Every structure is written in structure tokens, then in C-alpha cells.
């Protein structure tokens, strides 16, 4: 019984540590992508209507991916 408890304590601590690291790294990636979305929109706003539309569409699609990442971080 003591061995079982000892193993559970050991591995549970490792699982928690790795999951926390994974979550932090995923969140950082999501934050960088949010920055990219903002930059795409800002750049698009300085261009002609066709390029502005294309940049806006690209930014919206990337934002959708980031919404999924946001959900992924909270599921873990």
C-alpha cells in the first residue's frame, strides 16, 4: 500500500509539472498569434481596399484558430 501511494505521489507531481509547462507554452504561442492578428489588421488598415480586405480575412481566420487554442489551453 505504501508503495502504491509513493508511486502515485511521485508520478502525479510529474504529470502536474509537465501539464503546467505545456499550458504555459501553449498560452505563449496563443499570445504571439494574437499579436500577429493585431499587426495584420493594423497593416491592412494602411493599404488599398483589396489588400485591406485580404489582410482582414487572413487575420479573422488566424483569430479563429486562436479561439480554438484558447479552448485547448483551458481543457488541459
Short mmCIF file of N, CA, C and O in Angstrom, two decimals:
data_model
loop_
_atom_site.label_atom_id
_atom_site.label_comp_id
_atom_site.label_asym_id
_atom_site.label_seq_id
_atom_site.Cartn_x
_atom_site.Cartn_y
_atom_site.Cartn_z
N UNK A 1 0.83 -1.20 0.00
CA UNK A 1 0.00 0.00 0.00
C UNK A 1 0.87 1.26 0.00
O UNK A 1 0.57 2.20 -0.72
N UNK A 2 1.91 1.25 0.82
CA UNK A 2 2.80 2.41 0.86
C UNK A 2 3.48 2.65 -0.49
O UNK A 2 3.66 3.79 -0.91
N UNK A 3 3.84 1.56 -1.15
CA UNK A 3 4.48 1.67 -2.47
C UNK A 3 3.51 2.30 -3.47
O UNK A 3 3.90 3.14 -4.28
N UNK A 4 2.26 1.90 -3.42
CA UNK A 4 1.25 2.46 -4.32
C UNK A 4 1.08 3.96 -4.09
O UNK A 4 1.04 4.75 -5.03
N UNK A 5 0.99 4.36 -2.85
CA UNK A 5 0.85 5.78 -2.51
C UNK A 5 2.10 6.55 -2.94
O UNK A 5 2.01 7.65 -3.50
N UNK A 6 3.26 5.99 -2.70
CA UNK A 6 4.52 6.64 -3.07
C UNK A 6 4.59 6.85 -4.58
O UNK A 6 4.97 7.93 -5.05
N UNK A 7 4.23 5.82 -5.34
CA UNK A 7 4.24 5.95 -6.81
C UNK A 7 3.24 6.99 -7.28
O UNK A 7 3.53 7.78 -8.18
N UNK A 8 2.06 6.99 -6.69
CA UNK A 8 1.03 7.97 -7.07
C UNK A 8 1.52 9.39 -6.80
O UNK A 8 1.37 10.28 -7.64
N UNK A 9 2.12 9.62 -5.65
CA UNK A 9 2.63 10.95 -5.32
C UNK A 9 3.73 11.37 -6.30
O UNK A 9 3.76 12.50 -6.77
N UNK A 10 4.63 10.44 -6.59
CA UNK A 10 5.75 10.74 -7.49
C UNK A 10 5.25 11.09 -8.89
O UNK A 10 5.59 12.14 -9.44
N UNK A 11 4.45 10.22 -9.48
CA UNK A 11 4.00 10.44 -10.85
C UNK A 11 2.98 11.55 -10.99
O UNK A 11 2.96 12.28 -11.97
N UNK A 12 2.12 11.72 -10.00
CA UNK A 12 1.14 12.79 -10.06
C UNK A 12 1.84 14.14 -10.07
O UNK A 12 1.46 15.04 -10.82
N UNK A 13 2.89 14.28 -9.28
CA UNK A 13 3.68 15.52 -9.28
C UNK A 13 4.31 15.78 -10.64
O UNK A 13 4.31 16.90 -11.13
N UNK A 14 4.84 14.73 -11.26
CA UNK A 14 5.43 14.88 -12.59
C UNK A 14 4.37 15.25 -13.63
O UNK A 14 4.60 16.11 -14.48
N UNK A 15 3.22 14.59 -13.57
CA UNK A 15 2.14 14.91 -14.50
C UNK A 15 1.73 16.38 -14.38
O UNK A 15 1.57 17.07 -15.38
N UNK A 16 1.57 16.83 -13.16
CA UNK A 16 1.16 18.22 -12.93
C UNK A 16 2.20 19.20 -13.48
O UNK A 16 1.86 20.20 -14.11
N UNK A 17 3.46 18.90 -13.24
CA UNK A 17 4.54 19.76 -13.72
C UNK A 17 4.57 19.84 -15.24
O UNK A 17 4.66 20.93 -15.82
N UNK A 18 4.47 18.71 -15.90
CA UNK A 18 4.51 18.68 -17.37
C UNK A 18 3.27 19.36 -17.95
O UNK A 18 3.37 20.13 -18.91
N UNK A 19 2.11 19.13 -17.37
CA UNK A 19 0.89 19.76 -17.87
C UNK A 19 0.95 21.27 -17.70
O UNK A 19 0.51 22.02 -18.58
N UNK A 20 1.50 21.73 -16.58
CA UNK A 20 1.63 23.17 -16.36
C UNK A 20 2.57 23.79 -17.39
O UNK A 20 2.29 24.86 -17.95
N UNK A 21 3.67 23.12 -17.67
CA UNK A 21 4.62 23.60 -18.67
C UNK A 21 3.97 23.66 -20.04
O UNK A 21 4.12 24.64 -20.79
N UNK A 22 3.25 22.62 -20.41
CA UNK A 22 2.55 22.56 -21.69
C UNK A 22 1.55 23.71 -21.81
O UNK A 22 1.48 24.39 -22.84
N UNK A 23 0.81 23.95 -20.77
CA UNK A 23 -0.20 25.01 -20.78
C UNK A 23 0.44 26.38 -20.93
O UNK A 23 -0.03 27.22 -21.71
N UNK A 24 1.55 26.62 -20.21
CA UNK A 24 2.24 27.91 -20.32
C UNK A 24 2.76 28.13 -21.74
O UNK A 24 2.60 29.22 -22.31
N UNK A 25 3.37 27.10 -22.32
CA UNK A 25 3.92 27.25 -23.67
C UNK A 25 2.82 27.44 -24.70
O UNK A 25 2.96 28.23 -25.64
N UNK A 26 1.72 26.75 -24.54
CA UNK A 26 0.59 26.91 -25.46
C UNK A 26 0.02 28.31 -25.34
O UNK A 26 -0.33 28.95 -26.34
N UNK A 27 -0.08 28.82 -24.12
CA UNK A 27 -0.60 30.17 -23.90
C UNK A 27 0.31 31.22 -24.52
O UNK A 27 -0.16 32.20 -25.12
N UNK A 28 1.64 31.02 -24.41
CA UNK A 28 2.58 31.96 -25.02
C UNK A 28 2.43 31.97 -26.53
O UNK A 28 2.46 33.03 -27.16
N UNK A 29 2.27 30.80 -27.12
CA UNK A 29 2.08 30.71 -28.56
C UNK A 29 0.79 31.42 -28.96
O UNK A 29 0.75 32.16 -29.95
N UNK A 30 -0.25 31.22 -28.20
CA UNK A 30 -1.53 31.87 -28.48
C UNK A 30 -1.38 33.39 -28.39
O UNK A 30 -1.88 34.13 -29.23
N UNK A 31 -0.64 33.86 -27.38
CA UNK A 31 -0.43 35.30 -27.23
C UNK A 31 0.33 35.89 -28.42
O UNK A 31 0.00 36.98 -28.89
N UNK A 32 1.34 35.17 -28.90
CA UNK A 32 2.09 35.65 -30.06
C UNK A 32 1.21 35.70 -31.30
O UNK A 32 1.31 36.62 -32.11
N UNK A 33 0.35 34.73 -31.45
CA UNK A 33 -0.56 34.73 -32.60
C UNK A 33 -1.55 35.88 -32.49
O UNK A 33 -1.91 36.49 -33.51
N UNK A 34 -2.00 36.21 -31.29
CA UNK A 34 -2.87 37.37 -31.11
C UNK A 34 -2.16 38.65 -31.53
O UNK A 34 -2.77 39.54 -32.14
N UNK A 35 -0.87 38.74 -31.22
CA UNK A 35 -0.07 39.88 -31.67
C UNK A 35 -0.03 39.95 -33.18
O UNK A 35 -0.15 41.02 -33.78
N UNK A 36 0.16 38.79 -33.81
CA UNK A 36 0.21 38.73 -35.27
C UNK A 36 -1.11 39.18 -35.88
O UNK A 36 -1.13 39.94 -36.86
N UNK A 37 -2.22 38.77 -35.30
CA UNK A 37 -3.54 39.18 -35.80
C UNK A 37 -3.66 40.70 -35.74
O UNK A 37 -4.09 41.34 -36.70
N UNK A 38 -3.24 41.27 -34.63
CA UNK A 38 -3.31 42.73 -34.50
C UNK A 38 -2.44 43.42 -35.55
O UNK A 38 -2.87 44.40 -36.17
N UNK A 39 -1.25 42.91 -35.75
CA UNK A 39 -0.36 43.50 -36.75
C UNK A 39 -0.93 43.39 -38.16
O UNK A 39 -0.81 44.32 -38.96
N UNK A 40 -1.53 42.26 -38.47
CA UNK A 40 -2.15 42.09 -39.80
C UNK A 40 -3.26 43.10 -40.02
O UNK A 40 -3.37 43.71 -41.09
N UNK A 41 -4.08 43.29 -39.00
CA UNK A 41 -5.18 44.26 -39.11
C UNK A 41 -4.63 45.69 -39.24
O UNK A 41 -5.08 46.47 -40.09
N UNK A 42 -3.64 46.01 -38.41
CA UNK A 42 -3.04 47.36 -38.48
C UNK A 42 -2.43 47.62 -39.85
O UNK A 42 -2.60 48.70 -40.42
N UNK A 43 -1.70 46.64 -40.38
CA UNK A 43 -1.10 46.80 -41.69
C UNK A 43 -2.18 46.93 -42.77
O UNK A 43 -2.10 47.79 -43.64
N UNK A 44 -3.18 46.08 -42.70
CA UNK A 44 -4.27 46.13 -43.67
C UNK A 44 -4.96 47.47 -43.71
O UNK A 44 -5.37 47.95 -44.78
N UNK A 45 -5.08 48.10 -42.56
CA UNK A 45 -5.74 49.41 -42.49
C UNK A 45 -4.96 50.51 -43.19
O UNK A 45 -5.51 51.58 -43.45
N UNK A 46 -3.69 50.26 -43.50
CA UNK A 46 -2.88 51.27 -44.18
C UNK A 46 -2.83 51.06 -45.69
O UNK A 46 -2.23 51.85 -46.40
N UNK A 47 -3.46 50.00 -46.17
CA UNK A 47 -3.35 49.63 -47.58
C UNK A 47 -4.63 49.91 -48.36
O UNK A 47 -5.63 50.33 -47.81
N UNK A 48 -4.59 49.58 -49.65
CA UNK A 48 -5.74 49.79 -50.52
C UNK A 48 -6.87 48.82 -50.13
O UNK A 48 -6.63 47.85 -49.40
N UNK A 49 -8.08 49.08 -50.59
CA UNK A 49 -9.23 48.27 -50.16
C UNK A 49 -9.09 46.76 -50.43
O UNK A 49 -9.51 45.95 -49.61
N UNK A 50 -8.48 46.38 -51.56
CA UNK A 50 -8.35 44.95 -51.87
C UNK A 50 -7.42 44.25 -50.88
O UNK A 50 -7.74 43.20 -50.34
N UNK A 51 -6.26 44.87 -50.66
CA UNK A 51 -5.31 44.27 -49.72
C UNK A 51 -5.85 44.34 -48.29
O UNK A 51 -5.67 43.41 -47.52
N UNK A 52 -6.53 45.43 -47.97
CA UNK A 52 -7.14 45.56 -46.65
C UNK A 52 -8.10 44.41 -46.40
O UNK A 52 -8.09 43.78 -45.33
N UNK A 53 -8.92 44.10 -47.38
CA UNK A 53 -9.89 43.01 -47.25
C UNK A 53 -9.19 41.66 -47.08
O UNK A 53 -9.56 40.85 -46.24
N UNK A 54 -8.15 41.44 -47.89
CA UNK A 54 -7.41 40.18 -47.80
C UNK A 54 -6.74 40.03 -46.43
O UNK A 54 -6.78 38.95 -45.83
N UNK A 55 -6.13 41.10 -45.95
CA UNK A 55 -5.45 41.05 -44.65
C UNK A 55 -6.47 40.84 -43.52
O UNK A 55 -6.22 40.10 -42.58
N UNK A 56 -7.62 41.50 -43.65
CA UNK A 56 -8.67 41.33 -42.64
C UNK A 56 -9.15 39.88 -42.62
O UNK A 56 -9.31 39.29 -41.54
N UNK A 57 -9.36 39.30 -43.79
CA UNK A 57 -9.81 37.91 -43.87
C UNK A 57 -8.77 36.96 -43.27
O UNK A 57 -9.12 36.03 -42.54
N UNK A 58 -7.51 37.20 -43.59
CA UNK A 58 -6.45 36.35 -43.04
C UNK A 58 -6.40 36.48 -41.52
O UNK A 58 -6.27 35.49 -40.81
N UNK A 59 -6.49 37.71 -41.03
CA UNK A 59 -6.47 37.94 -39.58
C UNK A 59 -7.66 37.26 -38.90
O UNK A 59 -7.50 36.67 -37.83
N UNK A 60 -8.83 37.32 -39.53
CA UNK A 60 -10.02 36.67 -38.95
C UNK A 60 -9.85 35.15 -38.87
O UNK A 60 -10.23 34.52 -37.88
N UNK A 61 -9.26 34.56 -39.91
CA UNK A 61 -9.05 33.11 -39.90
C UNK A 61 -8.03 32.72 -38.84
O UNK A 61 -8.21 31.73 -38.12
N UNK A 62 -6.97 33.50 -38.71
CA UNK A 62 -5.98 33.23 -37.67
C UNK A 62 -6.61 33.40 -36.29
O UNK A 62 -6.33 32.62 -35.38
N UNK A 63 -7.47 34.38 -36.14
CA UNK A 63 -8.15 34.59 -34.86
C UNK A 63 -9.04 33.39 -34.51
O UNK A 63 -9.14 33.00 -33.34
N UNK A 64 -9.66 32.79 -35.51
CA UNK A 64 -10.48 31.59 -35.26
C UNK A 64 -9.62 30.45 -34.74
O UNK A 64 -10.01 29.72 -33.83
N UNK A 65 -8.43 30.31 -35.33
CA UNK A 65 -7.51 29.28 -34.86
C UNK A 65 -7.12 29.57 -33.42
O UNK A 65 -7.04 28.66 -32.59
N UNK A 66 -6.92 30.84 -33.10
CA UNK A 66 -6.54 31.20 -31.73
C UNK A 66 -7.68 30.96 -30.74
O UNK A 66 -7.44 30.63 -29.59
N UNK A 67 -8.92 31.11 -31.20
CA UNK A 67 -10.06 30.78 -30.34
C UNK A 67 -10.02 29.30 -29.97
O UNK A 67 -10.28 28.92 -28.84
N UNK A 68 -9.66 28.48 -30.94
CA UNK A 68 -9.53 27.05 -30.69
C UNK A 68 -8.39 26.79 -29.70
O UNK A 68 -8.53 26.00 -28.78
N UNK A 69 -7.26 27.48 -29.88
CA UNK A 69 -6.13 27.33 -28.96
C UNK A 69 -6.53 27.75 -27.55
O UNK A 69 -6.10 27.15 -26.58
N UNK A 70 -7.30 28.82 -27.46
CA UNK A 70 -7.76 29.29 -26.16
C UNK A 70 -8.54 28.19 -25.45
O UNK A 70 -8.33 27.91 -24.28
N UNK A 71 -9.42 27.54 -26.20
CA UNK A 71 -10.20 26.43 -25.62
C UNK A 71 -9.27 25.28 -25.26
O UNK A 71 -9.45 24.63 -24.23
N UNK A 72 -8.24 25.03 -26.08
CA UNK A 72 -7.32 23.93 -25.83
C UNK A 72 -6.57 24.14 -24.52
O UNK A 72 -6.37 23.21 -23.76
N UNK A 73 -6.16 25.38 -24.24
CA UNK A 73 -5.44 25.66 -23.01
C UNK A 73 -6.30 25.38 -21.80
O UNK A 73 -5.85 24.81 -20.82
N UNK A 74 -7.57 25.73 -21.87
CA UNK A 74 -8.44 25.53 -20.71
C UNK A 74 -8.92 24.11 -20.55
O UNK A 74 -9.34 23.72 -19.48
N UNK A 75 -8.84 23.31 -21.61
CA UNK A 75 -9.22 21.90 -21.50
C UNK A 75 -8.13 21.14 -20.75
O UNK A 75 -8.40 20.26 -19.96
N UNK A 76 -6.89 21.51 -21.02
CA UNK A 76 -5.75 20.84 -20.37
C UNK A 76 -5.76 21.25 -18.94
O UNK A 76 -5.80 20.64 -18.01
#
